[in-house]
Every structure is written in C-alpha cells, then in structure tokens.
Amino acid sequence: ARPIVLRDVTVTYPSGTRALRGVSLRLEPGEMVSVVGLSGSGKSTLIRTLNGLAPLTGGSVRLGEQEVGGLSGRRLRELRGGIGMIFQGFNLAERTTVLHNALVGRFAHSPTWRTLLGTPSREDLRIVTEALDSVGMLERAWSRAGALSGGQKQRVAIARALSQQPSVMLADEPVASLDPPTAHSVMGDLRRINRERGLTVLVNLHLMDLARQYTTRMIGLREGEVVFDGPAATATDAD
Ligand code: ADP
Ligand code: ADP
C-alpha cells in the first residue's frame, strides 16, 4: 500500500499549452477519488503523470518510494504493471475473446515469450477467471469482445486491469460513452472493487452527480489548477 504524492506538478506540452500548473496532492492507499472539471481542464494529463505518460516539466510524482518522472525501460514497465488503466473507449482487442483480453492484464508485468505464445500459467488463469467473475463477465469468456455492449466491454476492461493485481486503478472518463443506467452500474462496480480490494481508485468524471454518489473525495480542476479538494458528498456545483 503506497500513497501517491504529487508536489507542485507542472505539465507544459511542446505546443505551449500549460495543462497542469502547480498541482500538489496526496492520495492515501484505498481512497476512491474523483477528478472533475470541464473538458481541457487537465484531468487526462493528471492521470498520465501517474503512469509516466505525461511530460513533467516541473515538480515530482511519487508512488510510495518510487519517483515516477524519469523512469524508462524495464523500471517504467514495472511501474505500469502495478497500475490498472481504464479508458473511455475501452481499448479492447475487439476481434479476439473476452478471455484473451483479460489475459493481457497478466502480461503487463512481463511482456516476454509468454505474451507472444499466449500460454498462460495455471495461476494466470486462476487470477483472470476470478477477475472476470467479479465483474460478472465469466460466462462471456469465449465471446468476441467486439460483440459486447458498451457496459460489458468496460467490465472486461476492468477485469483486464484487475488481472494485473494492481495497487492503483486509474480511470479516464470510464463511463462517458455509456447510457446513464449502465454508467451507474459500472461506477458501482468500481466502488465495490475499491471497497473489497482496498485498491486506490482515481477516476476522471465530467458529471458531478456520479462523483458525489460513487467517490468519497472530489478534486476539482480548472485550467490546470486544483480549485477544490474535499469530501465528494457535500461538494456543490459552486465549488
Ligand atoms: P481534460 O482531460 O480535462 O479534457 P486534458 O488533460 O486532456 O484535459 O487537456 C488539458 C489541456 O492540454 C488541453 O488544453 C488540451 O488541449 C491540452 N493537451 C492535452 N494533451 C495534449 C498533447 N498531447 N499535446 C498538446 N496539448 C495537449
Ligand atoms: P480527453 O479530454 O479525454 O483527453 P481529448 O479528445 O481531449 O480527450 O484528447 C484525446 C487525445 O488527443 C489525447 O491523447 C490527448 O493527449 C491528445 N490531445 C488533446 N489535445 C491535444 C492538443 N491540443 N494537441 C495535441 N494532442 C492533443
């Protein structure tokens, strides 16, 4: 269990856009945190600083003892192996099966000969089966991912992330393309997983209602700056 600590983080893209301006945050292990803000406020960039995908131009990002900025090669892969990622567009391999998609999470740590041959160990299969079961997708293990509904696809993506046995789950607008009932149900899954597994979850949302209902702490971003950080349930639109 490692806290995530951002100190005075600045990200300026080569284009000159200042996406984050002096962001300082500390996330405790097991927290369920939402980041809300308008499009362009820096939410995706904030998530990308945590897995080493955004170009830090100032400050520091630490996962426990590990300094994220400046990692490369194997060290960066190891860091990412411990972080589950979920995206608005699911990012599944649509032409292959649900099981294969979930197995990808097992190989996040070590993209080796086993990835190429696709030969999972008994332990890999146990973990992936459990992950699919926990989001209700085990019965669909042999379905083609492309044939699933949006909500089912996002559940497979969650199972893929869980298969990494991560300590942190980062979700960038995970329900933005889902209809409201499905969005609620997927947010409910994330909340349950956070509770059951003690995973730290950081989720970008543009709807404050979902943030209030399913997360405990809300961080508001505006033009790359933190303008709110407090209990989600009591946050108002004015914040
Ligand atoms: P959000 O997720 O809240 O929509 P982003 O982090 O995607 O915000 O974007 C913040 C700002 O940085 C925006 O002005 C966006 O256009 C810009 N931006 C994001 N990614 C890049 C990039 N790769 N190169 C240049 N500018 C970018
Ligand atoms: P989001 O708001 O979820 O980040 P966007 O549509 O803004 O979605 O961005 C999608 C992709 O385009 C991201 O990978 C982001 O880094 C990139 N991007 C966003 N804005 C810019 C920009 N101004 N210049 C270059 N790339 C950008």
Short mmCIF file of C-alpha atoms and ligand atoms in Angstrom, two decimals:
data_model
loop_
_atom_site.label_atom_id
_atom_site.label_comp_id
_atom_site.label_asym_id
_atom_site.label_seq_id
_atom_site.Cartn_x
_atom_site.Cartn_y
_atom_site.Cartn_z
CA ALA A 1 0.00 0.00 0.00
CA ARG A 2 1.65 3.14 -1.25
CA PRO A 3 0.47 6.73 -1.09
CA ILE A 4 0.59 8.77 -4.29
CA VAL A 5 2.20 12.15 -3.79
CA LEU A 6 2.28 14.96 -6.33
CA ARG A 7 4.34 18.01 -5.46
CA ASP A 8 3.94 21.21 -7.43
CA VAL A 9 3.43 19.29 -10.68
CA THR A 10 3.59 21.29 -13.89
CA VAL A 11 2.99 19.90 -17.37
CA THR A 12 3.54 22.17 -20.35
CA TYR A 13 3.11 20.46 -23.73
CA PRO A 14 5.54 21.26 -26.56
CA SER A 15 2.70 23.24 -28.14
CA GLY A 16 2.95 25.63 -25.18
CA THR A 17 -0.32 24.54 -23.51
CA ARG A 18 0.06 24.60 -19.74
CA ALA A 19 -2.11 21.59 -18.89
CA LEU A 20 -1.18 21.41 -15.16
CA ARG A 21 0.03 24.36 -13.11
CA GLY A 22 1.48 23.58 -9.72
CA VAL A 23 -0.69 20.63 -8.66
CA SER A 24 0.03 19.20 -5.19
CA LEU A 25 -1.97 16.21 -3.94
CA ARG A 26 -1.62 13.24 -1.64
CA LEU A 27 -3.77 10.15 -2.20
CA GLU A 28 -3.84 7.58 0.57
CA PRO A 29 -3.96 3.84 -0.18
CA GLY A 30 -7.55 2.64 -0.64
CA GLU A 31 -9.04 6.07 -1.36
CA MET A 32 -11.75 6.44 -4.03
CA VAL A 33 -11.12 9.82 -5.61
CA SER A 34 -12.81 11.62 -8.49
CA VAL A 35 -11.30 14.37 -10.59
CA VAL A 36 -13.91 16.66 -12.09
CA GLY A 37 -13.59 19.63 -14.41
CA LEU A 38 -14.50 20.88 -17.84
CA SER A 39 -13.01 19.39 -20.97
CA GLY A 40 -9.46 20.71 -21.28
CA SER A 41 -9.04 21.36 -17.54
CA GLY A 42 -6.20 18.82 -17.30
CA LYS A 43 -7.89 15.65 -16.00
CA SER A 44 -6.35 13.26 -18.53
CA THR A 45 -2.97 14.87 -18.16
CA LEU A 46 -3.16 14.39 -14.38
CA ILE A 47 -3.80 10.67 -14.87
CA ARG A 48 -0.99 10.44 -17.38
CA THR A 49 1.50 11.96 -14.92
CA LEU A 50 0.85 8.97 -12.63
CA ASN A 51 1.90 6.33 -15.13
CA GLY A 52 4.73 8.29 -16.69
CA LEU A 53 2.93 9.17 -19.92
CA ALA A 54 2.81 12.96 -19.49
CA PRO A 55 5.94 15.06 -19.87
CA LEU A 56 6.60 16.52 -16.41
CA THR A 57 8.03 19.98 -16.79
CA GLY A 58 8.21 20.68 -13.07
CA GLY A 59 7.60 19.14 -9.67
CA SER A 60 7.57 15.48 -8.71
CA VAL A 61 5.24 12.47 -8.73
CA ARG A 62 5.90 9.63 -6.31
CA LEU A 63 4.22 6.26 -5.92
CA GLY A 64 5.37 5.27 -2.47
CA GLU A 65 9.15 5.45 -2.62
CA GLN A 66 9.21 5.39 -6.41
CA GLU A 67 9.78 8.64 -8.30
CA VAL A 68 7.74 8.35 -11.50
CA GLY A 69 9.31 11.10 -13.59
CA GLY A 70 12.46 9.98 -15.37
CA LEU A 71 11.72 6.23 -15.31
CA SER A 72 12.27 4.35 -18.53
CA GLY A 73 12.53 0.84 -19.95
CA ARG A 74 12.02 -2.01 -17.54
CA ARG A 75 11.53 0.24 -14.50
CA LEU A 76 8.72 2.13 -16.22
CA ARG A 77 7.09 -1.16 -17.32
CA GLU A 78 7.22 -2.44 -13.75
CA LEU A 79 5.59 0.75 -12.50
CA ARG A 80 2.82 0.48 -15.12
CA GLY A 81 2.38 -3.19 -14.30
CA GLY A 82 1.16 -2.14 -10.85
CA ILE A 83 -1.31 0.40 -12.26
CA GLY A 84 -4.60 -0.67 -13.85
CA MET A 85 -5.83 1.67 -16.58
CA ILE A 86 -9.38 2.12 -17.85
CA PHE A 87 -10.36 4.40 -20.73
CA GLN A 88 -13.49 5.93 -22.15
CA GLY A 89 -13.08 3.92 -25.36
CA PHE A 90 -12.38 0.59 -23.55
CA ASN A 91 -9.28 -0.13 -25.69
CA LEU A 92 -10.08 -3.82 -26.12
CA ALA A 93 -8.82 -6.10 -28.85
CA GLU A 94 -12.25 -6.33 -30.47
CA ARG A 95 -11.59 -9.31 -32.72
CA THR A 96 -10.45 -11.66 -30.00
CA THR A 97 -12.18 -13.19 -26.99
CA VAL A 98 -13.09 -11.75 -23.63
CA LEU A 99 -10.70 -14.25 -22.03
CA HIS A 100 -7.79 -13.16 -24.22
CA ASN A 101 -8.47 -9.52 -23.46
CA ALA A 102 -8.45 -10.17 -19.72
CA LEU A 103 -5.28 -12.24 -20.02
CA VAL A 104 -3.46 -9.22 -21.43
CA GLY A 105 -3.51 -7.87 -17.87
CA ARG A 106 -1.44 -10.85 -16.71
CA PHE A 107 1.31 -9.98 -19.16
CA ALA A 108 1.51 -6.30 -18.28
CA HIS A 109 4.33 -7.03 -15.86
CA SER A 110 6.47 -9.06 -18.21
CA PRO A 111 5.94 -8.78 -21.95
CA THR A 112 8.03 -11.85 -22.63
CA TRP A 113 7.87 -15.02 -24.71
CA ARG A 114 4.69 -15.98 -22.84
CA THR A 115 2.92 -12.96 -24.28
CA LEU A 116 3.89 -13.93 -27.79
CA LEU A 117 2.89 -17.55 -27.38
CA GLY A 118 -0.17 -16.68 -25.32
CA THR A 119 0.41 -19.55 -22.91
CA PRO A 120 -0.93 -18.58 -19.51
CA SER A 121 0.07 -20.46 -16.38
CA ARG A 122 -2.47 -22.10 -14.09
CA GLU A 123 -2.01 -19.13 -11.73
CA ASP A 124 -2.65 -16.64 -14.59
CA LEU A 125 -5.89 -18.45 -15.41
CA ARG A 126 -6.98 -18.50 -11.78
CA ILE A 127 -6.46 -14.75 -11.42
CA VAL A 128 -8.13 -13.89 -14.75
CA THR A 129 -11.09 -16.16 -14.06
CA GLU A 130 -11.60 -14.54 -10.68
CA ALA A 131 -11.35 -11.06 -12.23
CA LEU A 132 -13.93 -11.85 -14.92
CA ASP A 133 -16.20 -13.42 -12.34
CA SER A 134 -16.01 -10.35 -10.09
CA VAL A 135 -17.46 -8.16 -12.86
CA GLY A 136 -19.99 -10.76 -14.00
CA MET A 137 -18.27 -11.49 -17.32
CA LEU A 138 -17.06 -15.04 -16.76
CA GLU A 139 -19.99 -16.55 -18.69
CA ARG A 140 -18.90 -14.47 -21.69
CA ALA A 141 -15.27 -15.64 -21.58
CA TRP A 142 -15.46 -17.11 -25.10
CA SER A 143 -17.44 -14.26 -26.66
CA ARG A 144 -15.73 -11.99 -29.14
CA ALA A 145 -15.08 -8.67 -27.36
CA GLY A 146 -16.39 -6.72 -30.33
CA ALA A 147 -19.81 -8.35 -29.95
CA LEU A 148 -20.38 -6.99 -26.43
CA SER A 149 -22.38 -3.94 -25.34
CA GLY A 150 -20.52 -0.86 -24.09
CA GLY A 151 -21.11 -1.68 -20.45
CA GLN A 152 -19.92 -5.25 -20.95
CA LYS A 153 -16.81 -4.01 -22.75
CA GLN A 154 -15.97 -1.70 -19.89
CA ARG A 155 -16.40 -4.58 -17.44
CA VAL A 156 -13.95 -6.65 -19.46
CA ALA A 157 -11.54 -3.70 -19.38
CA ILE A 158 -11.95 -3.61 -15.59
CA ALA A 159 -11.24 -7.36 -15.43
CA ARG A 160 -8.15 -6.84 -17.58
CA ALA A 161 -6.95 -4.16 -15.16
CA LEU A 162 -7.73 -6.35 -12.12
CA SER A 163 -5.76 -9.20 -13.68
CA GLN A 164 -2.65 -7.06 -13.17
CA GLN A 165 -3.38 -7.26 -9.43
CA PRO A 166 -2.65 -3.54 -9.31
CA SER A 167 -2.39 -1.36 -6.23
CA VAL A 168 -3.80 1.60 -8.14
CA MET A 169 -6.60 1.87 -10.70
CA LEU A 170 -6.74 4.92 -12.97
CA ALA A 171 -9.91 5.51 -14.97
CA ASP A 172 -10.13 8.27 -17.59
CA GLU A 173 -13.82 9.07 -18.17
CA PRO A 174 -14.76 5.37 -17.91
CA VAL A 175 -18.50 5.92 -18.26
CA ALA A 176 -18.65 8.94 -20.58
CA SER A 177 -19.81 6.86 -23.54
CA LEU A 178 -22.35 4.76 -21.62
CA ASP A 179 -26.06 5.42 -21.11
CA PRO A 180 -26.99 6.58 -17.58
CA PRO A 181 -28.16 3.23 -16.10
CA THR A 182 -25.08 1.46 -17.46
CA ALA A 183 -22.84 4.29 -16.24
CA HIS A 184 -24.26 3.90 -12.73
CA SER A 185 -23.78 0.17 -12.77
CA VAL A 186 -20.14 0.41 -13.95
CA MET A 187 -19.42 3.10 -11.32
CA GLY A 188 -20.99 0.77 -8.76
CA ASP A 189 -18.60 -1.98 -9.84
CA LEU A 190 -15.62 0.32 -9.43
CA ARG A 191 -16.81 1.37 -5.97
CA ARG A 192 -17.32 -2.24 -4.89
CA ILE A 193 -13.88 -3.24 -6.18
CA ASN A 194 -12.35 -0.30 -4.30
CA ARG A 195 -14.03 -1.47 -1.09
CA GLU A 196 -13.40 -5.19 -1.48
CA ARG A 197 -9.79 -4.99 -2.58
CA GLY A 198 -8.60 -1.83 -0.91
CA LEU A 199 -7.36 -0.54 -4.27
CA THR A 200 -6.69 3.16 -4.67
CA VAL A 201 -9.04 4.38 -7.42
CA LEU A 202 -8.66 7.70 -9.23
CA VAL A 203 -11.45 8.36 -11.72
CA ASN A 204 -11.94 11.28 -14.09
CA LEU A 205 -15.58 12.28 -14.45
CA HIS A 206 -17.34 15.20 -16.05
CA LEU A 207 -20.62 14.56 -14.20
CA MET A 208 -20.54 15.78 -10.60
CA ASP A 209 -23.53 13.64 -9.68
CA LEU A 210 -21.58 10.45 -10.36
CA ALA A 211 -18.59 11.83 -8.46
CA ARG A 212 -20.77 12.66 -5.44
CA GLN A 213 -22.50 9.30 -5.47
CA TYR A 214 -19.62 6.90 -6.06
CA THR A 215 -16.46 8.56 -4.74
CA THR A 216 -15.52 9.82 -1.31
CA ARG A 217 -13.18 12.62 -2.27
CA MET A 218 -13.53 15.05 -5.13
CA ILE A 219 -10.78 17.07 -6.72
CA GLY A 220 -11.87 19.95 -8.94
CA LEU A 221 -9.58 21.12 -11.73
CA ARG A 222 -9.87 24.38 -13.62
CA GLU A 223 -7.34 25.36 -16.25
CA GLY A 224 -4.75 23.04 -14.77
CA GLU A 225 -5.14 24.13 -11.16
CA VAL A 226 -6.78 22.39 -8.20
CA VAL A 227 -9.71 24.61 -7.23
CA PHE A 228 -11.47 22.15 -4.93
CA ASP A 229 -10.39 19.18 -2.83
CA GLY A 230 -12.80 17.78 -0.27
CA PRO A 231 -15.49 15.24 0.61
CA ALA A 232 -17.39 14.38 -2.57
CA ALA A 233 -20.81 14.02 -0.96
CA THR A 234 -21.01 17.65 0.12
CA ALA A 235 -19.39 19.26 -2.93
CA THR A 236 -21.68 21.67 -4.75
CA ASP A 237 -21.60 22.95 -8.29
CA ALA A 238 -20.38 26.29 -6.93
CA ASP A 239 -17.24 24.57 -5.63
P1 ADP B 1 -9.20 17.00 -19.85
O1 ADP B 1 -8.87 15.57 -19.65
O2 ADP B 1 -9.71 17.68 -18.61
O3 ADP B 1 -10.09 17.24 -21.03
P2 ADP B 1 -6.50 17.24 -20.89
O4 ADP B 1 -5.53 16.87 -19.86
O5 ADP B 1 -6.85 16.26 -21.95
O6 ADP B 1 -7.83 17.77 -20.15
O7 ADP B 1 -6.01 18.57 -21.63
C1 ADP B 1 -5.56 19.72 -20.93
C2 ADP B 1 -5.03 20.71 -21.95
O8 ADP B 1 -3.85 20.18 -22.54
C3 ADP B 1 -5.99 20.97 -23.10
O9 ADP B 1 -5.83 22.33 -23.47
C4 ADP B 1 -5.52 20.03 -24.18
O10 ADP B 1 -5.84 20.51 -25.47
C5 ADP B 1 -4.02 20.03 -23.94
N1 ADP B 1 -3.39 18.75 -24.33
C6 ADP B 1 -3.72 17.51 -23.89
N2 ADP B 1 -2.92 16.58 -24.42
C7 ADP B 1 -2.05 17.26 -25.21
C8 ADP B 1 -0.97 16.85 -26.04
N3 ADP B 1 -0.61 15.56 -26.15
N4 ADP B 1 -0.29 17.81 -26.70
C9 ADP B 1 -0.65 19.10 -26.60
N5 ADP B 1 -1.66 19.56 -25.83
C10 ADP B 1 -2.36 18.64 -25.15
P1 ADP B 2 -9.53 13.88 -23.28
O1 ADP B 2 -10.22 15.17 -22.97
O2 ADP B 2 -10.22 12.69 -22.73
O3 ADP B 2 -8.06 13.92 -23.04
P2 ADP B 2 -9.16 14.63 -25.99
O4 ADP B 2 -10.07 14.34 -27.17
O5 ADP B 2 -9.01 15.99 -25.47
O6 ADP B 2 -9.68 13.65 -24.85
O7 ADP B 2 -7.72 14.05 -26.31
C1 ADP B 2 -7.53 12.83 -26.97
C2 ADP B 2 -6.06 12.66 -27.31
O8 ADP B 2 -5.57 13.79 -28.03
C3 ADP B 2 -5.18 12.56 -26.06
O9 ADP B 2 -4.21 11.55 -26.28
C4 ADP B 2 -4.52 13.90 -25.93
O10 ADP B 2 -3.22 13.79 -25.39
C5 ADP B 2 -4.46 14.39 -27.37
N1 ADP B 2 -4.63 15.85 -27.42
C6 ADP B 2 -5.58 16.59 -26.81
N2 ADP B 2 -5.41 17.90 -27.08
C7 ADP B 2 -4.33 17.98 -27.87
C8 ADP B 2 -3.65 19.06 -28.48
N3 ADP B 2 -4.03 20.34 -28.32
N4 ADP B 2 -2.58 18.78 -29.23
C9 ADP B 2 -2.17 17.52 -29.40
N5 ADP B 2 -2.76 16.45 -28.85
C10 ADP B 2 -3.83 16.68 -28.09
#
